[in-house]
Amino acid sequence: MSKIELDKTDRKILEILQTDGRLSNQDVAERVNLSPSPCLRRIKRLEEAGVIRQYVALVDPDKIGLGLLAYVNVRLEKHSEVAGSRAPGLPATSPRNDFAVSVGSWPEVVACYAMTGEMDFLLRVHVGDMDHFSRFMMNTLLRHPAVLDVKSSFALQRIKETTALPLV
Amino acid sequence: MSKIELDKTDRKILEILQTDGRLSNQDVAERVNLSPSPCLRRIKRLEEAGVIRQYVALVDPDKIGLGLLAYVNVRLEKHSEVAGSRAPGLPATSPRNDFAVSVGSWPEVVACYAMTGEMDFLLRVHVGDMDHFSRFMMNTLLRHPAVLDVKSSFALQRIKETTALPLV
DNA sequence: CGTGAAACATTAGCGGC
DNA sequence: GCCGCTAATGTTTCACG
């Protein structure tokens, strides 16, 4: 995790790149009152330290036919064992782990967290419409052997949505 | 909303930029077997159509002292009126609207959706630790006059997290 | 930290399929 | 219509002061 010291200029650079990830180094330099080379050195340092994890383009879901955003709470079976082939002494494939691996392969699921509380997992799911959603539920999520039950809610309105973290 | 036609090449470009938003146009062109100029024309078209909404740098929350991720379900008071100054006939400031505006000004809240189901809003909240979280609850969220009650869950583990949408 | 120069990237105009 | 060439302009990057 290696915390790293960030001074005021570093934070300003992060703030800028969190909003405009394609700004040229020159432009960033100008906005933080630095010349290009020290600015680039700082950005490189932030990238290497993993503070900047990635640069990405954000795509509008509505524009590519993914108009429905759902959050799905999932509860898994407790303590169930995988039927059949399990060598004694070897670590069992737990339902939890199984589920986590499956989630990685479902494109509709863009985020999944193990959570505190009564529900084990929270999934963020992008689909085209209710039809698509129910297909995903019936054919994929509810068919997974580790899943005990689910509770879904749908986004009616996006009040706020940003990838930019507050820079304390 | 203006749907736009995306051919195979456009989708490939989006896929690439969703993973690496700082790739040079030349590199993108190479990967989609196009020369730089038609590739740039396509990217510009995607930007102008709003399919690509923004380019951003993703910052690792752990590295900047925001180690705790919470999802907070919020229920608002129904039908309450703002006390005092309201001209009859003018649209009242609804608690809903009031809340939406406030959320915009709280840096800890990076996302907020109006949801179906028993809870009105779902907030995604990044904070440093439980202390920070409870300060946010006591001093900000629970003090808001529109808020009736809240239910919080905390992320124990990030199983999957991507900003890249599946390109159907 | 800043300067400067070489290598590299972007972008508009134009001709071709 | 959409592609690719060329050439001018702008940007990145690094050795060095």
Short mmCIF file of N, CA and C in Angstrom, two decimals, chain A residues 1-3 6 14 17-24 49-66 69 71 96 100 103-104 106-116 121-122 124 126 153-168, chain B residues 1-3 6 14 17-24 49-66 69 71 96 100 103-104 106-116 121-122 124 126 153-168:
data_model
loop_
_atom_site.label_atom_id
_atom_site.label_comp_id
_atom_site.label_asym_id
_atom_site.label_seq_id
_atom_site.Cartn_x
_atom_site.Cartn_y
_atom_site.Cartn_z
N MET A 1 0.84 -1.22 0.00
CA MET A 1 0.00 0.00 0.00
C MET A 1 0.86 1.26 0.00
N SER A 2 2.01 1.18 0.64
CA SER A 2 3.06 2.19 0.51
C SER A 2 2.52 3.62 0.34
N LYS A 3 2.08 4.19 1.45
CA LYS A 3 1.65 5.59 1.38
C LYS A 3 2.77 6.45 0.83
N LEU A 6 2.19 13.47 -0.64
CA LEU A 6 1.71 14.32 -1.72
C LEU A 6 1.70 15.77 -1.26
N LEU A 14 -3.22 15.80 -9.60
CA LEU A 14 -4.21 14.73 -9.57
C LEU A 14 -5.60 15.26 -9.86
N LEU A 17 -5.87 15.85 -13.58
CA LEU A 17 -5.92 14.63 -14.41
C LEU A 17 -7.15 13.79 -14.12
N GLN A 18 -7.71 13.93 -12.92
CA GLN A 18 -8.95 13.22 -12.63
C GLN A 18 -10.13 13.76 -13.44
N THR A 19 -10.03 15.00 -13.88
CA THR A 19 -11.10 15.59 -14.68
C THR A 19 -10.78 15.57 -16.16
N ASP A 20 -9.51 15.59 -16.48
CA ASP A 20 -9.13 15.68 -17.88
C ASP A 20 -7.85 14.88 -18.09
N GLY A 21 -8.06 13.59 -18.31
CA GLY A 21 -6.94 12.66 -18.32
C GLY A 21 -6.10 12.72 -19.57
N ARG A 22 -6.53 13.51 -20.55
CA ARG A 22 -5.74 13.58 -21.77
C ARG A 22 -5.04 14.91 -21.94
N LEU A 23 -5.10 15.76 -20.94
CA LEU A 23 -4.38 17.02 -21.04
C LEU A 23 -2.90 16.74 -21.33
N SER A 24 -2.32 17.55 -22.17
CA SER A 24 -0.90 17.39 -22.44
C SER A 24 -0.12 17.80 -21.20
N ALA A 49 4.11 5.10 -8.46
CA ALA A 49 3.69 4.78 -7.09
C ALA A 49 2.30 4.15 -7.08
N GLY A 50 1.64 4.14 -8.22
CA GLY A 50 0.30 3.55 -8.27
C GLY A 50 -0.79 4.48 -7.79
N VAL A 51 -0.46 5.72 -7.53
CA VAL A 51 -1.49 6.68 -7.14
C VAL A 51 -2.42 6.89 -8.33
N ILE A 52 -1.83 7.12 -9.49
CA ILE A 52 -2.61 7.06 -10.74
C ILE A 52 -2.56 5.62 -11.20
N ARG A 53 -3.73 4.97 -11.17
CA ARG A 53 -3.76 3.55 -11.47
C ARG A 53 -3.88 3.30 -12.96
N GLN A 54 -4.60 4.19 -13.63
CA GLN A 54 -4.96 3.94 -15.02
C GLN A 54 -5.52 5.22 -15.64
N TYR A 55 -5.38 5.32 -16.96
CA TYR A 55 -6.09 6.36 -17.70
C TYR A 55 -7.16 5.67 -18.52
N VAL A 56 -8.36 6.21 -18.52
CA VAL A 56 -9.44 5.58 -19.28
C VAL A 56 -10.34 6.61 -19.95
N ALA A 57 -11.00 6.15 -21.02
CA ALA A 57 -12.09 6.93 -21.61
C ALA A 57 -13.39 6.45 -20.97
N LEU A 58 -14.24 7.37 -20.55
CA LEU A 58 -15.54 7.02 -20.00
C LEU A 58 -16.59 7.06 -21.10
N VAL A 59 -17.28 5.95 -21.27
CA VAL A 59 -18.28 5.84 -22.33
C VAL A 59 -19.67 6.03 -21.73
N ASP A 60 -20.51 6.75 -22.45
CA ASP A 60 -21.88 7.00 -21.99
C ASP A 60 -22.74 5.75 -22.22
N PRO A 61 -23.22 5.13 -21.16
CA PRO A 61 -23.98 3.88 -21.33
C PRO A 61 -25.22 4.06 -22.20
N ASP A 62 -25.91 5.19 -22.05
CA ASP A 62 -27.12 5.41 -22.85
C ASP A 62 -26.83 5.39 -24.35
N LYS A 63 -25.66 5.89 -24.72
CA LYS A 63 -25.32 6.01 -26.14
C LYS A 63 -24.97 4.69 -26.79
N ILE A 64 -24.70 3.67 -25.97
CA ILE A 64 -24.37 2.38 -26.58
C ILE A 64 -25.40 1.32 -26.19
N GLY A 65 -26.60 1.81 -25.86
CA GLY A 65 -27.69 0.86 -25.62
C GLY A 65 -27.63 0.14 -24.29
N LEU A 66 -27.01 0.78 -23.30
CA LEU A 66 -27.02 0.19 -21.95
C LEU A 66 -27.74 1.15 -21.01
N LEU A 69 -29.37 0.69 -15.34
CA LEU A 69 -28.34 0.42 -14.33
C LEU A 69 -29.00 -0.21 -13.11
N TYR A 71 -28.44 -2.24 -9.23
CA TYR A 71 -27.60 -2.74 -8.15
C TYR A 71 -28.25 -4.00 -7.61
N ARG A 96 -17.95 -18.98 -2.11
CA ARG A 96 -17.51 -17.59 -2.16
C ARG A 96 -16.53 -17.34 -3.28
N ALA A 100 -16.85 -15.35 -6.85
CA ALA A 100 -15.96 -14.24 -7.21
C ALA A 100 -15.34 -14.47 -8.59
N VAL A 103 -18.04 -13.98 -11.37
CA VAL A 103 -18.37 -12.57 -11.56
C VAL A 103 -17.41 -11.90 -12.54
N GLY A 104 -16.14 -12.29 -12.44
CA GLY A 104 -15.14 -11.72 -13.33
C GLY A 104 -15.46 -11.97 -14.79
N TRP A 106 -18.55 -12.21 -16.16
CA TRP A 106 -19.84 -11.70 -16.61
C TRP A 106 -19.69 -10.24 -17.02
N PRO A 107 -19.80 -9.94 -18.29
CA PRO A 107 -19.54 -8.57 -18.74
C PRO A 107 -20.54 -7.55 -18.20
N GLU A 108 -21.77 -7.96 -17.97
CA GLU A 108 -22.77 -7.02 -17.46
C GLU A 108 -22.39 -6.46 -16.09
N VAL A 109 -21.66 -7.24 -15.33
CA VAL A 109 -21.27 -6.83 -13.98
C VAL A 109 -19.98 -6.01 -14.06
N VAL A 110 -20.09 -4.73 -13.81
CA VAL A 110 -18.90 -3.89 -13.88
C VAL A 110 -18.25 -3.68 -12.52
N ALA A 111 -18.96 -3.98 -11.44
CA ALA A 111 -18.33 -3.88 -10.12
C ALA A 111 -18.97 -4.89 -9.18
N CYS A 112 -18.18 -5.39 -8.27
CA CYS A 112 -18.67 -6.36 -7.27
C CYS A 112 -17.86 -6.21 -6.01
N TYR A 113 -18.54 -5.99 -4.90
CA TYR A 113 -17.87 -5.86 -3.61
C TYR A 113 -18.44 -6.86 -2.62
N ALA A 114 -17.56 -7.44 -1.82
CA ALA A 114 -18.02 -8.17 -0.64
C ALA A 114 -18.36 -7.12 0.41
N MET A 115 -19.54 -7.25 1.01
CA MET A 115 -20.03 -6.18 1.89
C MET A 115 -20.33 -6.68 3.31
N THR A 116 -20.31 -5.75 4.23
CA THR A 116 -20.83 -6.02 5.57
C THR A 116 -22.35 -6.04 5.49
N PHE A 121 -22.76 -9.75 -1.15
CA PHE A 121 -22.13 -9.06 -2.26
C PHE A 121 -23.05 -8.00 -2.83
N LEU A 122 -22.43 -6.96 -3.34
CA LEU A 122 -23.17 -5.93 -4.05
C LEU A 122 -22.64 -5.87 -5.47
N ARG A 124 -22.84 -4.17 -9.36
CA ARG A 124 -23.32 -3.09 -10.22
C ARG A 124 -23.43 -3.65 -11.62
N HIS A 126 -24.78 -3.24 -15.66
CA HIS A 126 -25.24 -2.42 -16.79
C HIS A 126 -25.88 -3.30 -17.85
N SER A 153 -32.27 -3.47 -7.22
CA SER A 153 -32.86 -2.13 -7.34
C SER A 153 -32.33 -1.50 -8.61
N PHE A 154 -33.13 -0.59 -9.15
CA PHE A 154 -32.78 0.03 -10.43
C PHE A 154 -32.63 1.54 -10.27
N ALA A 155 -31.66 2.08 -11.00
CA ALA A 155 -31.44 3.52 -10.93
C ALA A 155 -32.51 4.24 -11.76
N LEU A 156 -33.24 5.13 -11.10
CA LEU A 156 -34.25 5.93 -11.79
C LEU A 156 -33.64 7.21 -12.35
N GLN A 157 -32.59 7.67 -11.71
CA GLN A 157 -32.02 8.97 -12.04
C GLN A 157 -30.59 9.03 -11.51
N ARG A 158 -29.69 9.57 -12.34
CA ARG A 158 -28.32 9.76 -11.86
C ARG A 158 -28.18 11.15 -11.30
N ILE A 159 -28.10 11.27 -9.99
CA ILE A 159 -27.99 12.58 -9.37
C ILE A 159 -26.55 13.07 -9.44
N LYS A 160 -25.63 12.17 -9.21
CA LYS A 160 -24.21 12.52 -9.22
C LYS A 160 -23.42 11.28 -9.58
N GLU A 161 -22.37 11.46 -10.34
CA GLU A 161 -21.57 10.31 -10.74
C GLU A 161 -20.21 10.81 -11.20
N THR A 162 -19.19 10.51 -10.43
CA THR A 162 -17.86 10.96 -10.80
C THR A 162 -16.85 9.90 -10.42
N THR A 163 -15.77 9.82 -11.21
CA THR A 163 -14.67 8.93 -10.84
C THR A 163 -13.61 9.69 -10.05
N ALA A 164 -13.80 10.99 -9.89
CA ALA A 164 -12.79 11.82 -9.22
C ALA A 164 -12.94 11.72 -7.71
N LEU A 165 -11.91 11.26 -7.04
CA LEU A 165 -11.95 11.16 -5.59
C LEU A 165 -11.66 12.52 -4.97
N PRO A 166 -12.24 12.77 -3.79
CA PRO A 166 -11.92 14.01 -3.09
C PRO A 166 -10.48 13.95 -2.59
N LEU A 167 -9.73 15.00 -2.83
CA LEU A 167 -8.33 15.01 -2.43
C LEU A 167 -8.17 15.75 -1.12
N VAL A 168 -8.16 14.97 -0.09
CA VAL A 168 -8.10 15.51 1.27
C VAL A 168 -6.79 16.24 1.46
N MET B 1 -30.50 11.94 -26.74
CA MET B 1 -29.88 10.61 -26.58
C MET B 1 -29.29 10.11 -27.90
N SER B 2 -29.93 10.47 -28.98
CA SER B 2 -29.36 10.32 -30.32
C SER B 2 -28.45 9.11 -30.47
N LYS B 3 -29.07 7.95 -30.59
CA LYS B 3 -28.27 6.74 -30.86
C LYS B 3 -27.42 6.96 -32.09
N LEU B 6 -22.59 2.26 -34.57
CA LEU B 6 -21.20 1.90 -34.30
C LEU B 6 -20.86 0.62 -35.07
N LEU B 14 -13.38 1.92 -29.02
CA LEU B 14 -13.91 2.19 -27.68
C LEU B 14 -13.31 1.22 -26.67
N LEU B 17 -9.80 2.38 -25.88
CA LEU B 17 -9.70 3.61 -25.10
C LEU B 17 -10.31 3.47 -23.71
N GLN B 18 -11.22 2.53 -23.56
CA GLN B 18 -11.77 2.28 -22.22
C GLN B 18 -10.72 1.66 -21.29
N THR B 19 -9.73 1.02 -21.86
CA THR B 19 -8.68 0.41 -21.04
C THR B 19 -7.45 1.28 -20.97
N ASP B 20 -7.21 2.05 -22.02
CA ASP B 20 -6.00 2.86 -22.06
C ASP B 20 -6.31 4.18 -22.73
N GLY B 21 -6.77 5.12 -21.92
CA GLY B 21 -7.29 6.38 -22.44
C GLY B 21 -6.22 7.33 -22.92
N ARG B 22 -4.96 6.98 -22.72
CA ARG B 22 -3.90 7.89 -23.16
C ARG B 22 -3.12 7.36 -24.34
N LEU B 23 -3.56 6.27 -24.91
CA LEU B 23 -2.88 5.77 -26.10
C LEU B 23 -2.87 6.85 -27.16
N SER B 24 -1.77 6.95 -27.87
CA SER B 24 -1.71 7.92 -28.96
C SER B 24 -2.61 7.43 -30.09
N ALA B 49 -20.20 12.90 -30.62
CA ALA B 49 -21.51 12.29 -30.41
C ALA B 49 -21.77 12.03 -28.92
N GLY B 50 -20.75 12.25 -28.09
CA GLY B 50 -20.94 12.01 -26.66
C GLY B 50 -20.82 10.55 -26.25
N VAL B 51 -20.44 9.71 -27.18
CA VAL B 51 -20.23 8.31 -26.81
C VAL B 51 -19.05 8.22 -25.85
N ILE B 52 -17.97 8.89 -26.20
CA ILE B 52 -16.88 9.11 -25.24
C ILE B 52 -17.20 10.40 -24.50
N ARG B 53 -17.51 10.27 -23.21
CA ARG B 53 -17.95 11.42 -22.46
C ARG B 53 -16.79 12.22 -21.91
N GLN B 54 -15.73 11.50 -21.55
CA GLN B 54 -14.65 12.16 -20.83
C GLN B 54 -13.44 11.24 -20.79
N TYR B 55 -12.27 11.84 -20.68
CA TYR B 55 -11.06 11.06 -20.39
C TYR B 55 -10.64 11.39 -18.97
N VAL B 56 -10.31 10.38 -18.20
CA VAL B 56 -9.93 10.64 -16.80
C VAL B 56 -8.77 9.75 -16.37
N ALA B 57 -8.06 10.23 -15.34
CA ALA B 57 -7.10 9.38 -14.64
C ALA B 57 -7.81 8.79 -13.44
N LEU B 58 -7.65 7.49 -13.23
CA LEU B 58 -8.24 6.84 -12.06
C LEU B 58 -7.21 6.78 -10.94
N VAL B 59 -7.61 7.32 -9.80
CA VAL B 59 -6.71 7.39 -8.65
C VAL B 59 -7.04 6.27 -7.67
N ASP B 60 -6.02 5.63 -7.13
CA ASP B 60 -6.21 4.55 -6.16
C ASP B 60 -6.59 5.13 -4.80
N PRO B 61 -7.81 4.85 -4.32
CA PRO B 61 -8.25 5.45 -3.06
C PRO B 61 -7.34 5.10 -1.88
N ASP B 62 -6.85 3.86 -1.84
CA ASP B 62 -5.99 3.45 -0.73
C ASP B 62 -4.73 4.31 -0.65
N LYS B 63 -4.24 4.72 -1.81
CA LYS B 63 -2.97 5.44 -1.85
C LYS B 63 -3.10 6.89 -1.40
N ILE B 64 -4.32 7.38 -1.33
CA ILE B 64 -4.47 8.77 -0.89
C ILE B 64 -5.29 8.83 0.39
N GLY B 65 -5.26 7.73 1.13
CA GLY B 65 -5.88 7.76 2.46
C GLY B 65 -7.40 7.70 2.46
N LEU B 66 -7.96 7.07 1.40
CA LEU B 66 -9.42 6.88 1.39
C LEU B 66 -9.71 5.39 1.36
N LEU B 69 -14.72 2.31 1.76
CA LEU B 69 -15.79 2.57 0.79
C LEU B 69 -17.12 2.13 1.38
N TYR B 71 -21.52 2.11 0.99
CA TYR B 71 -22.74 2.40 0.25
C TYR B 71 -23.81 2.73 1.27
N ARG B 96 -36.67 16.36 -1.94
CA ARG B 96 -35.94 15.58 -2.94
C ARG B 96 -34.91 16.42 -3.67
N ALA B 100 -30.81 16.44 -3.53
CA ALA B 100 -29.98 16.27 -4.73
C ALA B 100 -28.94 17.37 -4.85
N VAL B 103 -26.16 16.93 -2.13
CA VAL B 103 -25.27 15.82 -2.45
C VAL B 103 -24.13 16.27 -3.37
N GLY B 104 -24.48 17.14 -4.30
CA GLY B 104 -23.48 17.65 -5.22
C GLY B 104 -22.33 18.35 -4.52
N TRP B 106 -21.13 17.59 -1.46
CA TRP B 106 -20.41 16.76 -0.48
C TRP B 106 -19.33 15.95 -1.19
N PRO B 107 -18.07 16.28 -0.95
CA PRO B 107 -17.02 15.62 -1.70
C PRO B 107 -16.91 14.12 -1.43
N GLU B 108 -17.24 13.69 -0.24
CA GLU B 108 -17.14 12.25 0.09
C GLU B 108 -18.05 11.40 -0.79
N VAL B 109 -19.17 12.00 -1.23
CA VAL B 109 -20.13 11.27 -2.05
C VAL B 109 -19.70 11.36 -3.52
N VAL B 110 -19.27 10.26 -4.07
CA VAL B 110 -18.84 10.27 -5.47
C VAL B 110 -19.94 9.83 -6.42
N ALA B 111 -20.98 9.19 -5.90
CA ALA B 111 -22.10 8.84 -6.76
C ALA B 111 -23.38 8.81 -5.96
N CYS B 112 -24.47 9.17 -6.62
CA CYS B 112 -25.78 9.16 -5.97
C CYS B 112 -26.85 8.89 -7.02
N TYR B 113 -27.65 7.85 -6.77
CA TYR B 113 -28.73 7.50 -7.69
C TYR B 113 -30.06 7.49 -6.97
N ALA B 114 -31.09 7.97 -7.61
CA ALA B 114 -32.45 7.75 -7.15
C ALA B 114 -32.80 6.33 -7.57
N MET B 115 -33.32 5.55 -6.63
CA MET B 115 -33.51 4.12 -6.88
C MET B 115 -34.96 3.68 -6.71
N THR B 116 -35.29 2.58 -7.37
CA THR B 116 -36.54 1.89 -7.08
C THR B 116 -36.40 1.17 -5.74
N PHE B 121 -32.57 6.74 -2.23
CA PHE B 121 -31.29 7.07 -2.85
C PHE B 121 -30.21 6.10 -2.42
N LEU B 122 -29.29 5.88 -3.33
CA LEU B 122 -28.11 5.08 -3.00
C LEU B 122 -26.89 5.96 -3.19
N ARG B 124 -22.67 6.40 -2.94
CA ARG B 124 -21.36 5.76 -2.84
C ARG B 124 -20.43 6.76 -2.17
N HIS B 126 -16.68 7.65 -0.32
CA HIS B 126 -15.26 7.33 -0.05
C HIS B 126 -14.77 8.14 1.14
N SER B 153 -23.66 0.14 4.41
CA SER B 153 -22.86 -1.09 4.33
C SER B 153 -21.46 -0.70 3.86
N PHE B 154 -20.50 -1.53 4.23
CA PHE B 154 -19.11 -1.22 3.93
C PHE B 154 -18.49 -2.31 3.09
N ALA B 155 -17.64 -1.86 2.16
CA ALA B 155 -16.98 -2.84 1.29
C ALA B 155 -15.85 -3.52 2.04
N LEU B 156 -15.92 -4.85 2.12
CA LEU B 156 -14.87 -5.62 2.77
C LEU B 156 -13.77 -5.99 1.78
N GLN B 157 -14.15 -6.09 0.52
CA GLN B 157 -13.23 -6.59 -0.49
C GLN B 157 -13.73 -6.16 -1.87
N ARG B 158 -12.81 -5.72 -2.70
CA ARG B 158 -13.19 -5.39 -4.08
C ARG B 158 -12.97 -6.59 -4.96
N ILE B 159 -14.04 -7.22 -5.39
CA ILE B 159 -13.91 -8.41 -6.22
C ILE B 159 -13.67 -8.01 -7.66
N LYS B 160 -14.36 -6.99 -8.10
CA LYS B 160 -14.25 -6.53 -9.49
C LYS B 160 -14.60 -5.06 -9.50
N GLU B 161 -13.93 -4.30 -10.34
CA GLU B 161 -14.21 -2.86 -10.41
C GLU B 161 -13.63 -2.32 -11.70
N THR B 162 -14.50 -1.97 -12.61
CA THR B 162 -14.02 -1.44 -13.88
C THR B 162 -14.95 -0.32 -14.35
N THR B 163 -14.37 0.62 -15.09
CA THR B 163 -15.19 1.66 -15.70
C THR B 163 -15.54 1.28 -17.14
N ALA B 164 -15.00 0.17 -17.62
CA ALA B 164 -15.22 -0.24 -19.00
C ALA B 164 -16.56 -0.93 -19.15
N LEU B 165 -17.41 -0.38 -19.98
CA LEU B 165 -18.71 -0.99 -20.22
C LEU B 165 -18.58 -2.11 -21.23
N PRO B 166 -19.42 -3.14 -21.10
CA PRO B 166 -19.42 -4.20 -22.11
C PRO B 166 -19.95 -3.65 -23.43
N LEU B 167 -19.26 -3.92 -24.51
CA LEU B 167 -19.68 -3.39 -25.81
C LEU B 167 -20.44 -4.46 -26.57
N VAL B 168 -21.73 -4.35 -26.46
CA VAL B 168 -22.61 -5.34 -27.08
C VAL B 168 -22.46 -5.31 -28.57
#
